[in-house]
């Protein structure tokens, strides 16, 4: 295994190693970075916050950054009512699942099943692993994970099966349906259409099953809209946010729920309390990073950049979809992915991944494929030149592969 590369500095789309070599961060450091590394505005806001209040217990106490952030987040989701803070993407999902189970428990109608998509990824803690796919990530723990009804993702050709399996699942005692809206990230940048998600959400709602959108990856512009569920008519009851929430500066999770969900916890009966709290819940520095990131969406017209980048990603799809080394090219908003033809199965441990990583690192580009699925998911500040450099390097890599395949 290669030794990790020591990064000492970041600026815009670039990360610099200890020898001064620059790398284009074409995967936004695991999908978190939106406005560029070490963005001076977010850095300044964080610095100001930490000189005033670095942290305070968030039980029985509150503070302005947390309240302001909750107010601003709720403006995006008119159907939702309350924000619950946690630490990262996985914990935002844990909170959503616990909220859903306890909602039914508190109402005196316990429901114990969850519906999730096959091939899903929702995090690395036990609850979030349980609702994820059973695969190499979960193997060692499969017996300890709770029972989940997995239904097919409604990708092209599976639409009817997905609906049918959803209807069957809804016959059981289901508390919630959790999904990555429109694109399954770690599962291989698998994309599906919003009207199909709309249908599934509607079916779940018709049985009063709580719908949970895991927007940890898709939130804050990734799919071309501010949130992936903005593409849908039917709105979820709970939304999980993290990653881009702080612009990629600090870990923070938020689980946002409807007034109906919240109402099941609003009672003088202490046994119905939502007993979930992390030491750093609503950390003011993290909240101030998130507020600064939201400011930048206005100041720097980030959604205009998102629109321009989305067009470039569509062009990339057209450029590569007919390539002889490519099985399929996909794009949605600022995400571009290609499935490379290989002799092995399409899966995370595909040996191609290491070759890809090394090839691009040498050229000063950070790409970290999911098995044989190569994707570009950059900070929105990436320049056309930088993106062209990434795409040309992909072209070189594919040409080499095609030569090998044809040999
Ligand atoms: N949900 C989704 C959709 C994700 O993509 C991820 C992380 N890749 C998570 C949850 C978990 O987030 P974290 O790594 O911050 O725990």
JSON list of N, CA, C and O and ligand atoms in Angstrom, two decimals, residues 30-32 87-93 121-125 128 180 183 185-186 214-218 242-243, ligand 1:
[
{"chain": "A", "resi": 30, "resn": "UNK", "atom": "N", "xyz": [-13.78, 14.06, -0.59]},
{"chain": "A", "resi": 30, "resn": "UNK", "atom": "CA", "xyz": [-14.91, 13.21, -0.19]},
{"chain": "A", "resi": 30, "resn": "UNK", "atom": "C", "xyz": [-16.21, 13.98, -0.13]},
{"chain": "A", "resi": 30, "resn": "UNK", "atom": "O", "xyz": [-17.00, 13.86, 0.80]},
{"chain": "A", "resi": 31, "resn": "UNK", "atom": "N", "xyz": [-16.37, 14.86, -1.14]},
{"chain": "A", "resi": 31, "resn": "UNK", "atom": "CA", "xyz": [-17.67, 15.46, -1.44]},
{"chain": "A", "resi": 31, "resn": "UNK", "atom": "C", "xyz": [-18.08, 16.55, -0.45]},
{"chain": "A", "resi": 31, "resn": "UNK", "atom": "O", "xyz": [-19.25, 16.91, -0.40]},
{"chain": "A", "resi": 32, "resn": "UNK", "atom": "N", "xyz": [-17.11, 17.07, 0.29]},
{"chain": "A", "resi": 32, "resn": "UNK", "atom": "CA", "xyz": [-17.51, 18.05, 1.31]},
{"chain": "A", "resi": 32, "resn": "UNK", "atom": "C", "xyz": [-17.31, 19.50, 0.85]},
{"chain": "A", "resi": 32, "resn": "UNK", "atom": "O", "xyz": [-18.03, 20.40, 1.25]},
{"chain": "A", "resi": 87, "resn": "UNK", "atom": "N", "xyz": [-23.14, 15.28, 14.57]},
{"chain": "A", "resi": 87, "resn": "UNK", "atom": "CA", "xyz": [-21.71, 15.48, 14.28]},
{"chain": "A", "resi": 87, "resn": "UNK", "atom": "C", "xyz": [-21.28, 15.30, 12.83]},
{"chain": "A", "resi": 87, "resn": "UNK", "atom": "O", "xyz": [-20.24, 15.81, 12.43]},
{"chain": "A", "resi": 88, "resn": "UNK", "atom": "N", "xyz": [-21.97, 14.48, 12.07]},
{"chain": "A", "resi": 88, "resn": "UNK", "atom": "CA", "xyz": [-21.52, 14.15, 10.71]},
{"chain": "A", "resi": 88, "resn": "UNK", "atom": "C", "xyz": [-22.67, 13.49, 9.96]},
{"chain": "A", "resi": 88, "resn": "UNK", "atom": "O", "xyz": [-23.80, 13.46, 10.46]},
{"chain": "A", "resi": 89, "resn": "UNK", "atom": "N", "xyz": [-22.36, 12.94, 8.79]},
{"chain": "A", "resi": 89, "resn": "UNK", "atom": "CA", "xyz": [-23.43, 12.34, 7.99]},
{"chain": "A", "resi": 89, "resn": "UNK", "atom": "C", "xyz": [-24.03, 11.11, 8.66]},
{"chain": "A", "resi": 89, "resn": "UNK", "atom": "O", "xyz": [-25.25, 10.94, 8.72]},
{"chain": "A", "resi": 90, "resn": "UNK", "atom": "N", "xyz": [-23.16, 10.24, 9.16]},
{"chain": "A", "resi": 90, "resn": "UNK", "atom": "CA", "xyz": [-23.65, 9.00, 9.79]},
{"chain": "A", "resi": 90, "resn": "UNK", "atom": "C", "xyz": [-24.56, 9.30, 10.97]},
{"chain": "A", "resi": 90, "resn": "UNK", "atom": "O", "xyz": [-25.63, 8.68, 11.13]},
{"chain": "A", "resi": 91, "resn": "UNK", "atom": "N", "xyz": [-24.16, 10.26, 11.80]},
{"chain": "A", "resi": 91, "resn": "UNK", "atom": "CA", "xyz": [-24.99, 10.55, 12.98]},
{"chain": "A", "resi": 91, "resn": "UNK", "atom": "C", "xyz": [-26.28, 11.25, 12.58]},
{"chain": "A", "resi": 91, "resn": "UNK", "atom": "O", "xyz": [-27.31, 11.08, 13.23]},
{"chain": "A", "resi": 92, "resn": "UNK", "atom": "N", "xyz": [-26.25, 12.02, 11.48]},
{"chain": "A", "resi": 92, "resn": "UNK", "atom": "CA", "xyz": [-27.50, 12.65, 11.05]},
{"chain": "A", "resi": 92, "resn": "UNK", "atom": "C", "xyz": [-28.50, 11.57, 10.63]},
{"chain": "A", "resi": 92, "resn": "UNK", "atom": "O", "xyz": [-29.71, 11.72, 10.81]},
{"chain": "A", "resi": 93, "resn": "UNK", "atom": "N", "xyz": [-27.98, 10.47, 10.08]},
{"chain": "A", "resi": 93, "resn": "UNK", "atom": "CA", "xyz": [-28.85, 9.35, 9.68]},
{"chain": "A", "resi": 93, "resn": "UNK", "atom": "C", "xyz": [-29.32, 8.58, 10.93]},
{"chain": "A", "resi": 93, "resn": "UNK", "atom": "O", "xyz": [-30.48, 8.21, 11.05]},
{"chain": "A", "resi": 121, "resn": "UNK", "atom": "N", "xyz": [-25.88, 3.47, 0.57]},
{"chain": "A", "resi": 121, "resn": "UNK", "atom": "CA", "xyz": [-24.86, 3.77, 1.58]},
{"chain": "A", "resi": 121, "resn": "UNK", "atom": "C", "xyz": [-25.35, 4.96, 2.40]},
{"chain": "A", "resi": 121, "resn": "UNK", "atom": "O", "xyz": [-25.66, 6.03, 1.84]},
{"chain": "A", "resi": 122, "resn": "UNK", "atom": "N", "xyz": [-25.40, 4.78, 3.72]},
{"chain": "A", "resi": 122, "resn": "UNK", "atom": "CA", "xyz": [-25.88, 5.86, 4.57]},
{"chain": "A", "resi": 122, "resn": "UNK", "atom": "C", "xyz": [-24.93, 6.18, 5.72]},
{"chain": "A", "resi": 122, "resn": "UNK", "atom": "O", "xyz": [-25.27, 6.98, 6.58]},
{"chain": "A", "resi": 123, "resn": "UNK", "atom": "N", "xyz": [-23.76, 5.51, 5.75]},
{"chain": "A", "resi": 123, "resn": "UNK", "atom": "CA", "xyz": [-22.82, 5.82, 6.81]},
{"chain": "A", "resi": 123, "resn": "UNK", "atom": "C", "xyz": [-22.23, 4.57, 7.43]},
{"chain": "A", "resi": 123, "resn": "UNK", "atom": "O", "xyz": [-22.56, 3.44, 7.04]},
{"chain": "A", "resi": 124, "resn": "UNK", "atom": "N", "xyz": [-21.37, 4.76, 8.41]},
{"chain": "A", "resi": 124, "resn": "UNK", "atom": "CA", "xyz": [-20.57, 3.66, 8.97]},
{"chain": "A", "resi": 124, "resn": "UNK", "atom": "C", "xyz": [-20.93, 3.29, 10.40]},
{"chain": "A", "resi": 124, "resn": "UNK", "atom": "O", "xyz": [-20.29, 2.42, 11.00]},
{"chain": "A", "resi": 125, "resn": "UNK", "atom": "N", "xyz": [-21.90, 3.93, 11.01]},
{"chain": "A", "resi": 125, "resn": "UNK", "atom": "CA", "xyz": [-22.33, 3.53, 12.35]},
{"chain": "A", "resi": 125, "resn": "UNK", "atom": "C", "xyz": [-23.38, 2.41, 12.20]},
{"chain": "A", "resi": 125, "resn": "UNK", "atom": "O", "xyz": [-23.85, 2.16, 11.09]},
{"chain": "A", "resi": 128, "resn": "UNK", "atom": "N", "xyz": [-26.84, 3.29, 10.55]},
{"chain": "A", "resi": 128, "resn": "UNK", "atom": "CA", "xyz": [-26.69, 3.72, 9.15]},
{"chain": "A", "resi": 128, "resn": "UNK", "atom": "C", "xyz": [-26.17, 2.57, 8.29]},
{"chain": "A", "resi": 128, "resn": "UNK", "atom": "O", "xyz": [-26.53, 2.43, 7.12]},
{"chain": "A", "resi": 180, "resn": "UNK", "atom": "N", "xyz": [-31.25, 7.75, -0.69]},
{"chain": "A", "resi": 180, "resn": "UNK", "atom": "CA", "xyz": [-30.37, 8.80, -1.20]},
{"chain": "A", "resi": 180, "resn": "UNK", "atom": "C", "xyz": [-31.10, 9.35, -2.43]},
{"chain": "A", "resi": 180, "resn": "UNK", "atom": "O", "xyz": [-31.26, 8.64, -3.42]},
{"chain": "A", "resi": 183, "resn": "UNK", "atom": "N", "xyz": [-29.35, 10.14, -6.56]},
{"chain": "A", "resi": 183, "resn": "UNK", "atom": "CA", "xyz": [-28.05, 9.53, -6.85]},
{"chain": "A", "resi": 183, "resn": "UNK", "atom": "C", "xyz": [-27.52, 8.79, -5.63]},
{"chain": "A", "resi": 183, "resn": "UNK", "atom": "O", "xyz": [-27.49, 9.33, -4.53]},
{"chain": "A", "resi": 185, "resn": "UNK", "atom": "N", "xyz": [-24.44, 7.61, -3.92]},
{"chain": "A", "resi": 185, "resn": "UNK", "atom": "CA", "xyz": [-23.04, 8.02, -3.99]},
{"chain": "A", "resi": 185, "resn": "UNK", "atom": "C", "xyz": [-22.06, 6.87, -3.91]},
{"chain": "A", "resi": 185, "resn": "UNK", "atom": "O", "xyz": [-21.56, 6.38, -4.93]},
{"chain": "A", "resi": 186, "resn": "UNK", "atom": "N", "xyz": [-21.79, 6.42, -2.69]},
{"chain": "A", "resi": 186, "resn": "UNK", "atom": "CA", "xyz": [-20.77, 5.37, -2.50]},
{"chain": "A", "resi": 186, "resn": "UNK", "atom": "C", "xyz": [-21.12, 4.10, -3.25]},
{"chain": "A", "resi": 186, "resn": "UNK", "atom": "O", "xyz": [-20.25, 3.30, -3.61]},
{"chain": "A", "resi": 214, "resn": "UNK", "atom": "N", "xyz": [-31.82, 11.17, 2.66]},
{"chain": "A", "resi": 214, "resn": "UNK", "atom": "CA", "xyz": [-30.42, 11.35, 3.08]},
{"chain": "A", "resi": 214, "resn": "UNK", "atom": "C", "xyz": [-29.74, 12.23, 2.03]},
{"chain": "A", "resi": 214, "resn": "UNK", "atom": "O", "xyz": [-29.28, 11.75, 1.00]},
{"chain": "A", "resi": 215, "resn": "UNK", "atom": "N", "xyz": [-29.72, 13.53, 2.32]},
{"chain": "A", "resi": 215, "resn": "UNK", "atom": "CA", "xyz": [-29.11, 14.51, 1.40]},
{"chain": "A", "resi": 215, "resn": "UNK", "atom": "C", "xyz": [-27.68, 14.83, 1.83]},
{"chain": "A", "resi": 215, "resn": "UNK", "atom": "O", "xyz": [-27.17, 15.91, 1.53]},
{"chain": "A", "resi": 216, "resn": "UNK", "atom": "N", "xyz": [-27.05, 13.90, 2.54]},
{"chain": "A", "resi": 216, "resn": "UNK", "atom": "CA", "xyz": [-25.69, 14.16, 3.04]},
{"chain": "A", "resi": 216, "resn": "UNK", "atom": "C", "xyz": [-24.75, 14.47, 1.87]},
{"chain": "A", "resi": 216, "resn": "UNK", "atom": "O", "xyz": [-23.96, 15.40, 1.93]},
{"chain": "A", "resi": 217, "resn": "UNK", "atom": "N", "xyz": [-24.85, 13.71, 0.79]},
{"chain": "A", "resi": 217, "resn": "UNK", "atom": "CA", "xyz": [-24.01, 13.99, -0.37]},
{"chain": "A", "resi": 217, "resn": "UNK", "atom": "C", "xyz": [-24.67, 14.97, -1.33]},
{"chain": "A", "resi": 217, "resn": "UNK", "atom": "O", "xyz": [-24.02, 15.84, -1.88]},
{"chain": "A", "resi": 218, "resn": "UNK", "atom": "N", "xyz": [-25.98, 14.81, -1.54]},
{"chain": "A", "resi": 218, "resn": "UNK", "atom": "CA", "xyz": [-26.64, 15.57, -2.60]},
{"chain": "A", "resi": 218, "resn": "UNK", "atom": "C", "xyz": [-26.95, 17.01, -2.22]},
{"chain": "A", "resi": 218, "resn": "UNK", "atom": "O", "xyz": [-27.22, 17.83, -3.11]},
{"chain": "A", "resi": 242, "resn": "UNK", "atom": "N", "xyz": [-25.17, 17.02, 5.92]},
{"chain": "A", "resi": 242, "resn": "UNK", "atom": "CA", "xyz": [-23.83, 17.10, 6.51]},
{"chain": "A", "resi": 242, "resn": "UNK", "atom": "C", "xyz": [-22.88, 17.53, 5.38]},
{"chain": "A", "resi": 242, "resn": "UNK", "atom": "O", "xyz": [-23.25, 18.38, 4.59]},
{"chain": "A", "resi": 243, "resn": "UNK", "atom": "N", "xyz": [-21.72, 16.93, 5.27]},
{"chain": "A", "resi": 243, "resn": "UNK", "atom": "CA", "xyz": [-20.74, 17.21, 4.20]},
{"chain": "A", "resi": 243, "resn": "UNK", "atom": "C", "xyz": [-20.67, 18.70, 3.83]},
{"chain": "A", "resi": 243, "resn": "UNK", "atom": "O", "xyz": [-20.05, 19.48, 4.53]},
{"chain": "B", "resi": 1, "resn": "LIG", "atom": "N1", "xyz": [-25.00, 9.40, 3.76]},
{"chain": "B", "resi": 1, "resn": "LIG", "atom": "C1", "xyz": [-24.51, 9.52, 2.53]},
{"chain": "B", "resi": 1, "resn": "LIG", "atom": "C2", "xyz": [-25.45, 9.58, 1.37]},
{"chain": "B", "resi": 1, "resn": "LIG", "atom": "C3", "xyz": [-23.12, 9.59, 2.33]},
{"chain": "B", "resi": 1, "resn": "LIG", "atom": "O1", "xyz": [-22.64, 9.70, 1.10]},
{"chain": "B", "resi": 1, "resn": "LIG", "atom": "C4", "xyz": [-22.26, 9.55, 3.45]},
{"chain": "B", "resi": 1, "resn": "LIG", "atom": "C5", "xyz": [-20.76, 9.63, 3.34]},
{"chain": "B", "resi": 1, "resn": "LIG", "atom": "N2", "xyz": [-20.18, 9.32, 2.18]},
{"chain": "B", "resi": 1, "resn": "LIG", "atom": "C6", "xyz": [-22.83, 9.42, 4.72]},
{"chain": "B", "resi": 1, "resn": "LIG", "atom": "C7", "xyz": [-24.21, 9.35, 4.84]},
{"chain": "B", "resi": 1, "resn": "LIG", "atom": "C8", "xyz": [-21.97, 9.35, 5.95]},
{"chain": "B", "resi": 1, "resn": "LIG", "atom": "O2", "xyz": [-21.41, 10.59, 6.20]},
{"chain": "B", "resi": 1, "resn": "LIG", "atom": "P1", "xyz": [-20.12, 10.72, 7.15]},
{"chain": "B", "resi": 1, "resn": "LIG", "atom": "O3", "xyz": [-18.98, 10.13, 6.39]},
{"chain": "B", "resi": 1, "resn": "LIG", "atom": "O4", "xyz": [-19.98, 12.19, 7.35]},
{"chain": "B", "resi": 1, "resn": "LIG", "atom": "O5", "xyz": [-20.43, 9.99, 8.41]}
]
